[in-house]
Amino acid sequence: MIVRRSAAVLAASAVIGAAFAPAAFAADASPSPSPALPSGLFGSTDPTYDGVWRQSLALLAQHTVGVEPAAKAVKWLTGQQCATGAFAPYRADASAKCDAKTMVDTNNTAAAVQALAALGGHDDELGKAVGWLKSVQNKDGGWGYTAGGASDANSTSVVIGALTAAGQHPGDVVKDGKSPYDALVKLSVPCDEDGGGAFAFQPDKKGKLAANADASAAGVVGSLGKGFVTTAGKASGGDTCRDADGLTPQGAAANGASYLAGSLDAKPYLLSAMPGAKDQPDYGNTADAVVALAAAGRTADTKKPLAWLEKESGAWAAKAGPAAYAQLIFAAHATGTDPRHFGGQDLVTQLGRTGPAAAAADHSDAADEKKKDDDKGLGVWWIVGVGLVAGIGIGFLLSGRNKKQQL
């Protein structure tokens, strides 16, 4: 879920053109760090546009590897919830009531649900959050980044993951007779078109679907009813694209996984590029693709991109911060790889260094470290993405996913 851009103006044009969602963003530019960040927050950069997102992924990743997060880190996250149940990316004064100007969204809310559900003991928060998500479901069964926004593959998928984590059956959550699976199937590119089998983020103005790797990674996981954390699934067939007529969610997932496998065939990584620039490796989206391929039972197709991530992702994660480390941990977990020995990196310790000392961990050295990793990347993108959402009703940032991208 991640695409990197280096200028806000270019970011705006990219979001207008592709309308990526948060789980998909990650960038290499960010505003100056906030002078006084909450002590329970992961990451050291301005959390205005990605605080809840990166916090949720960090807490979920720690739980996944057997680390008990710091109580104040969990408290900070729950304190960000509005009375309606929704979450905004960041509320500097959590004691102030949310109002019409508080820009809540489905992606941060769904990410928080996945984290809190895993941690346990947050039934009230989960009930309110899931209730809000259901209240803003679109008539096609899906979700946009903001309430009322056009459904997109990334937002719909992260909400599916939240519903599953909260013990709900996504197929039973319907609006006008449509479930979120119906929305995703409609975003599957027909087999006889360019990029057939992939997922599109959203239809263009003419209703045409354009293949999108970030949306495909999210769409595969969502169509399988899974969330950020998953293990290898059962293979569902070969590379033959299933026809759009009568396409099932499982068939759409298999099509999307086949598209991702093909995209990773020539090179072991997915590409991202800002307008006018050369294509460059997209670490976050590649990590998300590994999770999607594993979830779809295509473990053999994860080997090359996973090996590439183990070798090449260190500098990117150190710069991008907690959400990036979490994405790598999710990729390692999905493939049965030890995140503490990930190409010479200890992802668990490195993630721990970006936040408050854990309550309990397998490696105590992580608890003694202060924040050292600078989580750069979502600031500018969230500003641009949220601004566009407010102005023209489009979803995303990054999303570090296209989300892109990332953190």
C-alpha positions as a Markdown table, in Angstrom:
| # | Residue | x | y | z |
|---|---|---|---|---|
| 1 | Met | 0.0 | 0.0 | 0.0 |
| 2 | Ile | 2.5 | 2.5 | -0.8 |
| 3 | Val | 3.7 | 5.0 | -3.3 |
| 4 | Arg | 6.3 | 7.6 | -2.7 |
| 5 | Arg | 6.2 | 11.1 | -4.0 |
| 6 | Ser | 8.5 | 14.0 | -3.1 |
| 7 | Ala | 6.4 | 17.2 | -3.8 |
| 8 | Ala | 3.0 | 18.2 | -2.7 |
| 9 | Val | 2.0 | 19.6 | -6.0 |
| 10 | Leu | 2.9 | 16.3 | -7.7 |
| 11 | Ala | 1.2 | 14.5 | -5.0 |
| 12 | Ala | -2.0 | 16.3 | -5.7 |
| 13 | Ser | -1.9 | 15.4 | -9.3 |
| 14 | Ala | -1.2 | 11.8 | -8.5 |
| 15 | Val | -4.1 | 11.6 | -6.0 |
| 16 | Ile | -6.4 | 13.2 | -8.5 |
| 17 | Gly | -5.4 | 10.8 | -11.1 |
| 18 | Ala | -5.3 | 7.6 | -9.0 |
| 19 | Ala | -7.2 | 8.4 | -5.8 |
| 20 | Phe | -5.2 | 6.0 | -3.7 |
| 21 | Ala | -6.3 | 5.0 | -0.2 |
| 22 | Pro | -4.3 | 5.3 | 3.1 |
| 23 | Ala | -3.2 | 1.9 | 3.6 |
| 24 | Ala | -1.5 | 2.5 | 0.4 |
| 25 | Phe | 0.7 | 5.6 | 1.1 |
| 26 | Ala | 4.2 | 6.2 | 2.0 |
| 27 | Ala | 6.4 | 9.1 | 1.0 |
| 28 | Asp | 9.8 | 10.4 | 1.3 |
| 29 | Ala | 8.9 | 13.9 | 2.1 |
| 30 | Ser | 7.2 | 15.1 | 5.3 |
| 31 | Pro | 6.6 | 18.3 | 7.2 |
| 32 | Ser | 8.9 | 19.2 | 10.1 |
| 33 | Pro | 8.5 | 17.1 | 13.2 |
| 34 | Ser | 6.1 | 18.3 | 15.8 |
| 35 | Pro | 7.9 | 19.9 | 18.7 |
| 36 | Ala | 5.8 | 18.1 | 21.3 |
| 37 | Leu | 4.4 | 14.7 | 20.4 |
| 38 | Pro | 2.3 | 12.7 | 22.8 |
| 39 | Ser | 4.5 | 10.3 | 24.8 |
| 40 | Gly | 2.3 | 7.3 | 23.9 |
| 41 | Leu | 2.6 | 7.9 | 20.1 |
| 42 | Phe | 4.7 | 5.8 | 17.7 |
| 43 | Gly | 6.8 | 7.8 | 15.2 |
| 44 | Ser | 8.5 | 11.1 | 15.5 |
| 45 | Thr | 7.0 | 13.1 | 12.7 |
| 46 | Asp | 3.9 | 15.3 | 12.6 |
| 47 | Pro | 1.0 | 12.9 | 13.3 |
| 48 | Thr | -1.7 | 15.3 | 12.0 |
| 49 | Tyr | -2.5 | 13.1 | 9.0 |
| 50 | Asp | -1.4 | 9.6 | 9.9 |
| 51 | Gly | -1.2 | 9.3 | 13.7 |
| 52 | Val | -4.0 | 6.8 | 14.2 |
| 53 | Trp | -3.0 | 4.8 | 11.1 |
| 54 | Arg | 0.6 | 4.3 | 12.1 |
| 55 | Gln | -0.3 | 3.7 | 15.7 |
| 56 | Ser | -2.8 | 1.1 | 14.8 |
| 57 | Leu | -0.4 | -0.8 | 12.5 |
| 58 | Ala | 2.4 | -0.6 | 15.1 |
| 59 | Leu | 0.2 | -1.9 | 17.9 |
| 60 | Leu | -1.1 | -4.7 | 15.7 |
| 61 | Ala | 2.4 | -5.7 | 14.6 |
| 62 | Gln | 3.6 | -5.8 | 18.2 |
| 63 | His | 0.7 | -8.0 | 19.2 |
| 64 | Thr | 1.3 | -10.3 | 16.2 |
| 65 | Val | 4.9 | -11.0 | 17.3 |
| 66 | Gly | 4.0 | -11.5 | 21.0 |
| 67 | Val | 4.9 | -8.1 | 22.3 |
| 68 | Glu | 2.5 | -6.5 | 24.7 |
| 69 | Pro | 2.3 | -2.8 | 23.7 |
| 70 | Ala | 2.8 | 0.0 | 26.3 |
| 71 | Ala | -0.5 | 0.8 | 28.1 |
| 72 | Lys | -0.1 | 4.5 | 27.2 |
| 73 | Ala | 0.3 | 3.6 | 23.5 |
| 74 | Val | -3.0 | 1.8 | 23.6 |
| 75 | Lys | -4.6 | 4.6 | 25.7 |
| 76 | Trp | -3.5 | 7.2 | 23.2 |
| 77 | Leu | -5.2 | 5.3 | 20.4 |
| 78 | Thr | -8.5 | 4.8 | 22.2 |
| 79 | Gly | -8.5 | 8.4 | 23.2 |
| 80 | Gln | -8.6 | 9.4 | 19.6 |
| 81 | Gln | -12.0 | 8.0 | 19.0 |
| 82 | Cys | -15.0 | 10.4 | 18.6 |
| 83 | Ala | -18.3 | 9.8 | 20.4 |
| 84 | Thr | -19.8 | 8.6 | 17.1 |
| 85 | Gly | -17.3 | 5.8 | 17.1 |
| 86 | Ala | -15.2 | 7.1 | 14.2 |
| 87 | Phe | -11.5 | 8.0 | 14.3 |
| 88 | Ala | -9.8 | 11.0 | 12.8 |
| 89 | Pro | -6.1 | 10.7 | 11.8 |
| 90 | Tyr | -5.1 | 12.8 | 14.8 |
| 91 | Arg | -6.8 | 14.9 | 17.4 |
| 92 | Ala | -4.2 | 17.0 | 19.3 |
| 93 | Asp | -6.7 | 17.7 | 22.1 |
| 94 | Ala | -8.6 | 14.4 | 22.6 |
| 95 | Ser | -10.6 | 16.0 | 25.4 |
| 96 | Ala | -12.4 | 18.3 | 23.0 |
| 97 | Lys | -15.5 | 16.9 | 21.4 |
| 98 | Cys | -15.5 | 16.0 | 17.7 |
| 99 | Asp | -17.6 | 18.3 | 15.6 |
| 100 | Ala | -18.5 | 18.7 | 11.9 |
| 101 | Lys | -15.0 | 20.0 | 11.2 |
| 102 | Thr | -13.3 | 16.8 | 12.6 |
| 103 | Met | -12.2 | 14.9 | 9.5 |
| 104 | Val | -13.0 | 11.3 | 10.5 |
| 105 | Asp | -12.5 | 8.6 | 7.9 |
| 106 | Thr | -13.1 | 4.9 | 7.3 |
| 107 | Asn | -9.5 | 3.9 | 6.9 |
| 108 | Asn | -8.2 | 5.2 | 10.2 |
| 109 | Thr | -11.3 | 3.8 | 11.9 |
| 110 | Ala | -10.9 | 0.4 | 10.3 |
| 111 | Ala | -7.2 | 0.2 | 11.1 |
| 112 | Ala | -7.9 | 1.1 | 14.8 |
| 113 | Val | -10.6 | -1.6 | 14.9 |
| 114 | Gln | -8.2 | -4.2 | 13.7 |
| 115 | Ala | -5.6 | -3.2 | 16.3 |
| 116 | Leu | -8.0 | -3.0 | 19.2 |
| 117 | Ala | -9.8 | -6.2 | 18.3 |
| 118 | Ala | -6.5 | -8.0 | 18.4 |
| 119 | Leu | -5.4 | -6.5 | 21.7 |
| 120 | Gly | -8.8 | -7.4 | 23.4 |
| 121 | Gly | -10.7 | -5.7 | 26.1 |
| 122 | His | -12.1 | -2.9 | 24.0 |
| 123 | Asp | -15.6 | -4.1 | 23.3 |
| 124 | Asp | -17.2 | -0.6 | 23.8 |
| 125 | Glu | -14.8 | 1.1 | 21.4 |
| 126 | Leu | -15.2 | -1.7 | 18.9 |
| 127 | Gly | -18.9 | -1.6 | 19.0 |
| 128 | Lys | -19.1 | 2.1 | 18.4 |
| 129 | Ala | -16.5 | 2.0 | 15.6 |
| 130 | Val | -18.1 | -0.9 | 13.8 |
| 131 | Gly | -21.5 | 0.8 | 14.2 |
| 132 | Trp | -20.2 | 3.9 | 12.6 |
| 133 | Leu | -18.6 | 2.0 | 9.7 |
| 134 | Lys | -21.9 | 0.3 | 9.0 |
| 135 | Ser | -23.7 | 3.6 | 9.1 |
| 136 | Val | -21.6 | 5.0 | 6.3 |
| 137 | Gln | -21.6 | 2.0 | 4.0 |
| 138 | Asn | -22.4 | 2.9 | 0.4 |
| 139 | Lys | -25.4 | 1.5 | -1.6 |
| 140 | Asp | -23.0 | -0.6 | -3.6 |
| 141 | Gly | -21.9 | -2.4 | -0.4 |
| 142 | Gly | -18.5 | -0.7 | -0.3 |
| 143 | Trp | -16.8 | 2.3 | 1.4 |
| 144 | Gly | -15.0 | 5.3 | 0.3 |
| 145 | Tyr | -12.2 | 7.0 | 2.3 |
| 146 | Thr | -14.7 | 9.5 | 3.8 |
| 147 | Ala | -18.4 | 9.0 | 4.6 |
| 148 | Gly | -20.3 | 9.3 | 1.4 |
| 149 | Gly | -17.3 | 9.1 | -0.9 |
| 150 | Ala | -17.3 | 6.8 | -3.8 |
| 151 | Ser | -16.4 | 3.2 | -2.9 |
| 152 | Asp | -12.8 | 2.2 | -3.6 |
| 153 | Ala | -10.9 | -1.1 | -3.3 |
| 154 | Asn | -8.5 | 0.0 | -0.6 |
| 155 | Ser | -11.1 | 1.5 | 1.8 |
| 156 | Thr | -13.6 | -1.4 | 1.2 |
| 157 | Ser | -10.9 | -3.9 | 1.9 |
| 158 | Val | -9.6 | -2.3 | 5.1 |
| 159 | Val | -13.1 | -2.2 | 6.4 |
| 160 | Ile | -13.7 | -5.8 | 5.6 |
| 161 | Gly | -10.6 | -6.6 | 7.7 |
| 162 | Ala | -12.0 | -4.6 | 10.5 |
| 163 | Leu | -15.4 | -6.4 | 10.3 |
| 164 | Thr | -13.7 | -9.8 | 10.4 |
| 165 | Ala | -11.4 | -8.8 | 13.3 |
| 166 | Ala | -14.5 | -7.6 | 15.2 |
| 167 | Gly | -16.2 | -11.0 | 14.7 |
| 168 | Gln | -18.6 | -9.8 | 12.0 |
| 169 | His | -19.3 | -11.6 | 8.8 |
| 170 | Pro | -18.6 | -9.1 | 6.0 |
| 171 | Gly | -20.9 | -10.9 | 3.6 |
| 172 | Asp | -23.8 | -10.2 | 6.0 |
| 173 | Val | -23.1 | -6.5 | 6.3 |
| 174 | Val | -25.3 | -5.2 | 3.5 |
| 175 | Lys | -26.8 | -1.9 | 2.2 |
| 176 | Asp | -29.6 | -2.1 | -0.4 |
| 177 | Gly | -28.9 | -5.8 | -0.7 |
| 178 | Lys | -25.2 | -5.3 | -1.5 |
| 179 | Ser | -22.3 | -6.5 | 0.6 |
| 180 | Pro | -18.7 | -5.3 | 0.5 |
| 181 | Tyr | -17.8 | -8.4 | -1.5 |
| 182 | Asp | -20.2 | -7.2 | -4.2 |
| 183 | Ala | -18.4 | -3.9 | -4.3 |
| 184 | Leu | -15.0 | -5.5 | -4.7 |
| 185 | Val | -16.1 | -7.8 | -7.5 |
| 186 | Lys | -17.3 | -4.8 | -9.4 |
| 187 | Leu | -13.8 | -3.3 | -9.1 |
| 188 | Ser | -12.2 | -6.4 | -10.7 |
| 189 | Val | -10.9 | -5.7 | -14.2 |
| 190 | Pro | -12.5 | -8.0 | -16.8 |
| 191 | Cys | -10.2 | -10.7 | -18.1 |
| 192 | Asp | -10.4 | -9.5 | -21.7 |
| 193 | Glu | -9.2 | -5.9 | -20.9 |
| 194 | Asp | -5.7 | -4.5 | -20.2 |
| 195 | Gly | -4.6 | -5.7 | -16.8 |
| 196 | Gly | -7.4 | -8.3 | -16.7 |
| 197 | Gly | -7.8 | -9.8 | -13.3 |
| 198 | Ala | -6.4 | -6.9 | -11.3 |
| 199 | Phe | -8.4 | -4.7 | -9.1 |
| 200 | Ala | -8.9 | -1.0 | -9.9 |
| 201 | Phe | -9.0 | 1.6 | -7.2 |
| 202 | Gln | -12.1 | 3.2 | -8.5 |
| 203 | Pro | -13.8 | 3.4 | -11.9 |
| 204 | Asp | -12.8 | 6.5 | -13.9 |
| 205 | Lys | -15.3 | 9.1 | -15.0 |
| 206 | Lys | -16.3 | 6.9 | -17.9 |
| 207 | Gly | -16.7 | 3.9 | -15.7 |
| 208 | Lys | -13.6 | 2.2 | -17.0 |
| 209 | Leu | -11.4 | 0.1 | -14.6 |
| 210 | Ala | -7.7 | 0.5 | -14.7 |
| 211 | Ala | -5.4 | -2.1 | -13.1 |
| 212 | Asn | -3.7 | -0.9 | -10.0 |
| 213 | Ala | -1.2 | -3.0 | -8.0 |
| 214 | Asp | -1.9 | -1.3 | -4.7 |
| 215 | Ala | -5.6 | -1.8 | -5.1 |
| 216 | Ser | -5.0 | -5.3 | -6.2 |
| 217 | Ala | -3.0 | -6.2 | -3.1 |
| 218 | Ala | -5.8 | -4.7 | -0.9 |
| 219 | Gly | -8.5 | -6.3 | -3.0 |
| 220 | Val | -7.1 | -9.8 | -2.8 |
| 221 | Val | -6.9 | -9.7 | 1.0 |
| 222 | Gly | -10.4 | -8.0 | 1.3 |
| 223 | Ser | -12.1 | -10.5 | -1.1 |
| 224 | Leu | -10.8 | -13.3 | 1.1 |
| 225 | Gly | -12.3 | -11.7 | 4.2 |
| 226 | Lys | -8.9 | -11.1 | 5.7 |
| 227 | Gly | -7.2 | -8.1 | 7.4 |
| 228 | Phe | -3.6 | -6.8 | 7.7 |
| 229 | Val | -2.5 | -9.9 | 9.7 |
| 230 | Thr | -3.0 | -13.3 | 7.9 |
| 231 | Thr | -1.3 | -16.6 | 7.3 |
| 232 | Ala | -0.9 | -18.5 | 4.1 |
| 233 | Gly | -4.2 | -19.6 | 2.6 |
| 234 | Lys | -5.1 | -22.5 | 0.4 |
| 235 | Ala | -4.3 | -22.2 | -3.3 |
| 236 | Ser | -7.4 | -21.8 | -5.4 |
| 237 | Gly | -6.1 | -22.7 | -8.9 |
| 238 | Gly | -3.7 | -21.5 | -11.6 |
| 239 | Asp | -3.3 | -18.4 | -13.6 |
| 240 | Thr | -6.5 | -18.7 | -15.7 |
| 241 | Cys | -8.5 | -15.5 | -15.3 |
| 242 | Arg | -12.1 | -16.2 | -14.1 |
| 243 | Asp | -14.7 | -14.5 | -16.3 |
| 244 | Ala | -16.5 | -11.5 | -14.9 |
| 245 | Asp | -19.9 | -13.2 | -15.4 |
| 246 | Gly | -20.8 | -14.9 | -12.1 |
| 247 | Leu | -17.4 | -13.9 | -10.6 |
| 248 | Thr | -17.2 | -14.8 | -6.9 |
| 249 | Pro | -15.2 | -13.0 | -4.3 |
| 250 | Gln | -12.8 | -16.0 | -4.2 |
| 251 | Gly | -12.5 | -15.9 | -8.0 |
| 252 | Ala | -11.8 | -12.2 | -7.9 |
| 253 | Ala | -9.1 | -12.8 | -5.3 |
| 254 | Ala | -7.5 | -15.5 | -7.4 |
| 255 | Asn | -7.5 | -13.2 | -10.4 |
| 256 | Gly | -5.9 | -10.4 | -8.4 |
| 257 | Ala | -3.3 | -12.7 | -7.0 |
| 258 | Ser | -2.5 | -13.9 | -10.5 |
| 259 | Tyr | -2.1 | -10.3 | -11.6 |
| 260 | Leu | 0.3 | -9.6 | -8.7 |
| 261 | Ala | 2.3 | -12.7 | -9.4 |
| 262 | Gly | 2.7 | -11.7 | -13.0 |
| 263 | Ser | 3.7 | -8.1 | -12.0 |
| 264 | Leu | 6.4 | -9.5 | -9.8 |
| 265 | Asp | 7.7 | -12.0 | -12.4 |
| 266 | Ala | 10.2 | -9.8 | -14.3 |
| 267 | Lys | 11.3 | -7.9 | -11.2 |
| 268 | Pro | 10.9 | -8.9 | -7.6 |
| 269 | Tyr | 9.3 | -5.6 | -6.6 |
| 270 | Leu | 6.4 | -3.4 | -7.6 |
| 271 | Leu | 7.0 | 0.0 | -9.0 |
| 272 | Ser | 5.8 | 3.5 | -8.1 |
| 273 | Ala | 6.5 | 6.8 | -9.7 |
| 274 | Met | 5.4 | 10.4 | -9.5 |
| 275 | Pro | 4.3 | 12.1 | -12.7 |
| 276 | Gly | 7.3 | 12.9 | -14.9 |
| 277 | Ala | 9.7 | 10.8 | -12.8 |
| 278 | Lys | 11.3 | 7.4 | -13.5 |
| 279 | Asp | 9.7 | 4.4 | -12.0 |
| 280 | Gln | 11.2 | 3.4 | -8.6 |
| 281 | Pro | 10.7 | 0.4 | -6.3 |
| 282 | Asp | 7.7 | 0.6 | -4.0 |
| 283 | Tyr | 8.7 | -1.2 | -0.8 |
| 284 | Gly | 5.4 | -0.9 | 1.0 |
| 285 | Asn | 3.3 | -2.0 | -1.9 |
| 286 | Thr | 5.6 | -5.0 | -2.5 |
| 287 | Ala | 5.2 | -5.9 | 1.2 |
| 288 | Asp | 1.4 | -5.7 | 0.8 |
| 289 | Ala | 1.6 | -7.9 | -2.3 |
| 290 | Val | 3.5 | -10.5 | -0.4 |
| 291 | Val | 0.7 | -10.6 | 2.2 |
| 292 | Ala | -1.9 | -10.8 | -0.5 |
| 293 | Leu | -0.1 | -13.6 | -2.4 |
| 294 | Ala | 0.3 | -15.6 | 0.8 |
| 295 | Ala | -3.3 | -15.1 | 1.8 |
| 296 | Ala | -4.3 | -16.4 | -1.7 |
| 297 | Gly | -2.2 | -19.5 | -1.2 |
| 298 | Arg | 0.5 | -18.5 | -3.7 |
| 299 | Thr | 3.4 | -18.9 | -1.3 |
| 300 | Ala | 5.9 | -19.9 | -4.1 |
| 301 | Asp | 5.3 | -16.5 | -5.7 |
| 302 | Thr | 6.2 | -14.7 | -2.4 |
| 303 | Lys | 9.8 | -16.0 | -2.3 |
| 304 | Lys | 11.4 | -13.5 | -4.7 |
| 305 | Pro | 9.7 | -10.4 | -3.5 |
| 306 | Leu | 10.2 | -11.4 | 0.1 |
| 307 | Ala | 13.9 | -12.1 | -0.5 |
| 308 | Trp | 14.2 | -8.7 | -2.2 |
| 309 | Leu | 12.5 | -7.0 | 0.8 |
| 310 | Glu | 14.9 | -8.7 | 3.2 |
| 311 | Lys | 17.8 | -7.4 | 1.3 |
| 312 | Glu | 16.7 | -4.0 | 0.2 |
| 313 | Ser | 14.1 | -2.6 | 2.6 |
| 314 | Gly | 16.2 | -1.6 | 5.6 |
| 315 | Ala | 17.0 | 2.0 | 4.7 |
| 316 | Trp | 13.4 | 2.6 | 3.5 |
| 317 | Ala | 11.9 | 1.3 | 6.8 |
| 318 | Ala | 14.3 | 3.3 | 8.9 |
| 319 | Lys | 13.3 | 6.4 | 7.1 |
| 320 | Ala | 9.6 | 5.6 | 6.8 |
| 321 | Gly | 9.0 | 4.6 | 10.4 |
| 322 | Pro | 6.5 | 2.5 | 12.4 |
| 323 | Ala | 4.0 | 1.7 | 9.7 |
| 324 | Ala | 6.7 | 0.5 | 7.4 |
| 325 | Tyr | 8.1 | -1.8 | 10.0 |
| 326 | Ala | 4.6 | -3.1 | 10.6 |
| 327 | Gln | 4.1 | -3.8 | 6.9 |
| 328 | Leu | 7.3 | -5.8 | 6.8 |
| 329 | Ile | 6.3 | -7.7 | 10.0 |
| 330 | Phe | 2.9 | -8.5 | 8.4 |
| 331 | Ala | 4.7 | -9.8 | 5.3 |
| 332 | Ala | 7.1 | -11.9 | 7.4 |
| 333 | His | 4.2 | -13.3 | 9.4 |
| 334 | Ala | 2.1 | -14.2 | 6.4 |
| 335 | Thr | 5.0 | -16.2 | 5.0 |
| 336 | Gly | 6.2 | -17.9 | 8.2 |
| 337 | Thr | 9.4 | -15.8 | 8.2 |
| 338 | Asp | 11.0 | -14.8 | 11.5 |
| 339 | Pro | 10.7 | -10.9 | 11.7 |
| 340 | Arg | 13.5 | -10.9 | 14.2 |
| 341 | His | 15.8 | -12.3 | 11.6 |
| 342 | Phe | 14.7 | -10.5 | 8.5 |
| 343 | Gly | 17.6 | -10.2 | 6.1 |
| 344 | Gly | 19.8 | -9.3 | 9.1 |
| 345 | Gln | 17.3 | -7.0 | 10.6 |
| 346 | Asp | 15.3 | -7.4 | 13.8 |
| 347 | Leu | 12.1 | -5.8 | 12.8 |
| 348 | Val | 10.5 | -6.2 | 16.2 |
| 349 | Thr | 13.3 | -4.3 | 18.0 |
| 350 | Gln | 13.4 | -1.6 | 15.2 |
| 351 | Leu | 9.6 | -1.1 | 15.5 |
| 352 | Gly | 9.9 | -0.9 | 19.3 |
| 353 | Arg | 12.5 | 1.9 | 19.0 |
| 354 | Thr | 9.9 | 4.1 | 17.3 |
| 355 | Gly | 7.5 | 4.2 | 20.2 |
| 356 | Pro | 7.1 | 3.9 | 24.0 |
| 357 | Ala | 8.7 | 1.0 | 25.8 |
| 358 | Ala | 6.6 | -2.1 | 25.5 |
| 359 | Ala | 4.9 | -3.6 | 28.6 |
| 360 | Ala | 6.3 | -7.0 | 27.8 |
| 361 | Ala | 8.5 | -8.3 | 25.0 |
| 362 | Asp | 10.6 | -11.3 | 24.0 |
| 363 | His | 13.6 | -8.9 | 23.6 |
| 364 | Ser | 14.0 | -6.5 | 26.4 |
| 365 | Asp | 16.5 | -4.3 | 24.6 |
| 366 | Ala | 13.7 | -3.0 | 22.5 |
| 367 | Ala | 12.0 | -1.6 | 25.6 |
| 368 | Asp | 15.0 | 0.3 | 26.6 |
| 369 | Glu | 15.4 | 2.2 | 23.4 |
| 370 | Lys | 13.9 | 5.6 | 22.7 |
| 371 | Lys | 12.5 | 6.7 | 19.3 |
| 372 | Lys | 15.3 | 6.6 | 16.8 |
| 373 | Asp | 13.5 | 5.8 | 13.6 |
| 374 | Asp | 12.1 | 8.8 | 11.8 |
| 375 | Asp | 8.7 | 7.9 | 10.4 |
| 376 | Lys | 8.6 | 10.0 | 7.3 |
| 377 | Gly | 6.3 | 9.8 | 4.5 |
| 378 | Leu | 2.6 | 10.3 | 5.3 |
| 379 | Gly | 2.5 | 13.9 | 6.2 |
| 380 | Val | 2.5 | 15.6 | 2.9 |
| 381 | Trp | 0.4 | 12.8 | 1.3 |
| 382 | Trp | -2.2 | 12.9 | 4.0 |
| 383 | Ile | -2.5 | 16.7 | 3.7 |
| 384 | Val | -3.0 | 16.4 | -0.1 |
| 385 | Gly | -5.2 | 13.3 | 0.1 |
| 386 | Val | -7.5 | 14.6 | 2.9 |
| 387 | Gly | -7.7 | 18.0 | 1.2 |
| 388 | Leu | -8.8 | 16.4 | -2.0 |
| 389 | Val | -11.3 | 14.2 | -0.2 |
| 390 | Ala | -12.9 | 17.2 | 1.4 |
| 391 | Gly | -12.9 | 19.2 | -1.9 |
| 392 | Ile | -13.8 | 16.7 | -4.5 |
| 393 | Gly | -14.9 | 13.6 | -2.6 |
| 394 | Ile | -12.0 | 11.3 | -3.5 |
| 395 | Gly | -10.4 | 8.8 | -1.0 |
| 396 | Phe | -6.8 | 8.3 | 0.4 |
| 397 | Leu | -3.2 | 9.2 | 0.9 |
| 398 | Leu | -1.1 | 6.8 | 1.0 |
| 399 | Ser | -2.3 | 3.7 | 2.3 |
| 400 | Gly | 2.6 | 4.1 | 2.2 |
| 401 | Arg | -0.3 | 0.9 | 0.3 |
| 402 | Asn | -1.3 | 4.3 | -2.9 |
| 403 | Lys | -3.5 | 3.0 | 1.3 |
| 404 | Lys | 0.1 | 4.6 | -1.9 |
| 405 | Gln | 1.5 | 4.7 | -0.2 |
| 406 | Gln | 2.6 | 4.3 | 2.9 |
| 407 | Leu | 2.9 | 4.6 | 6.4 |
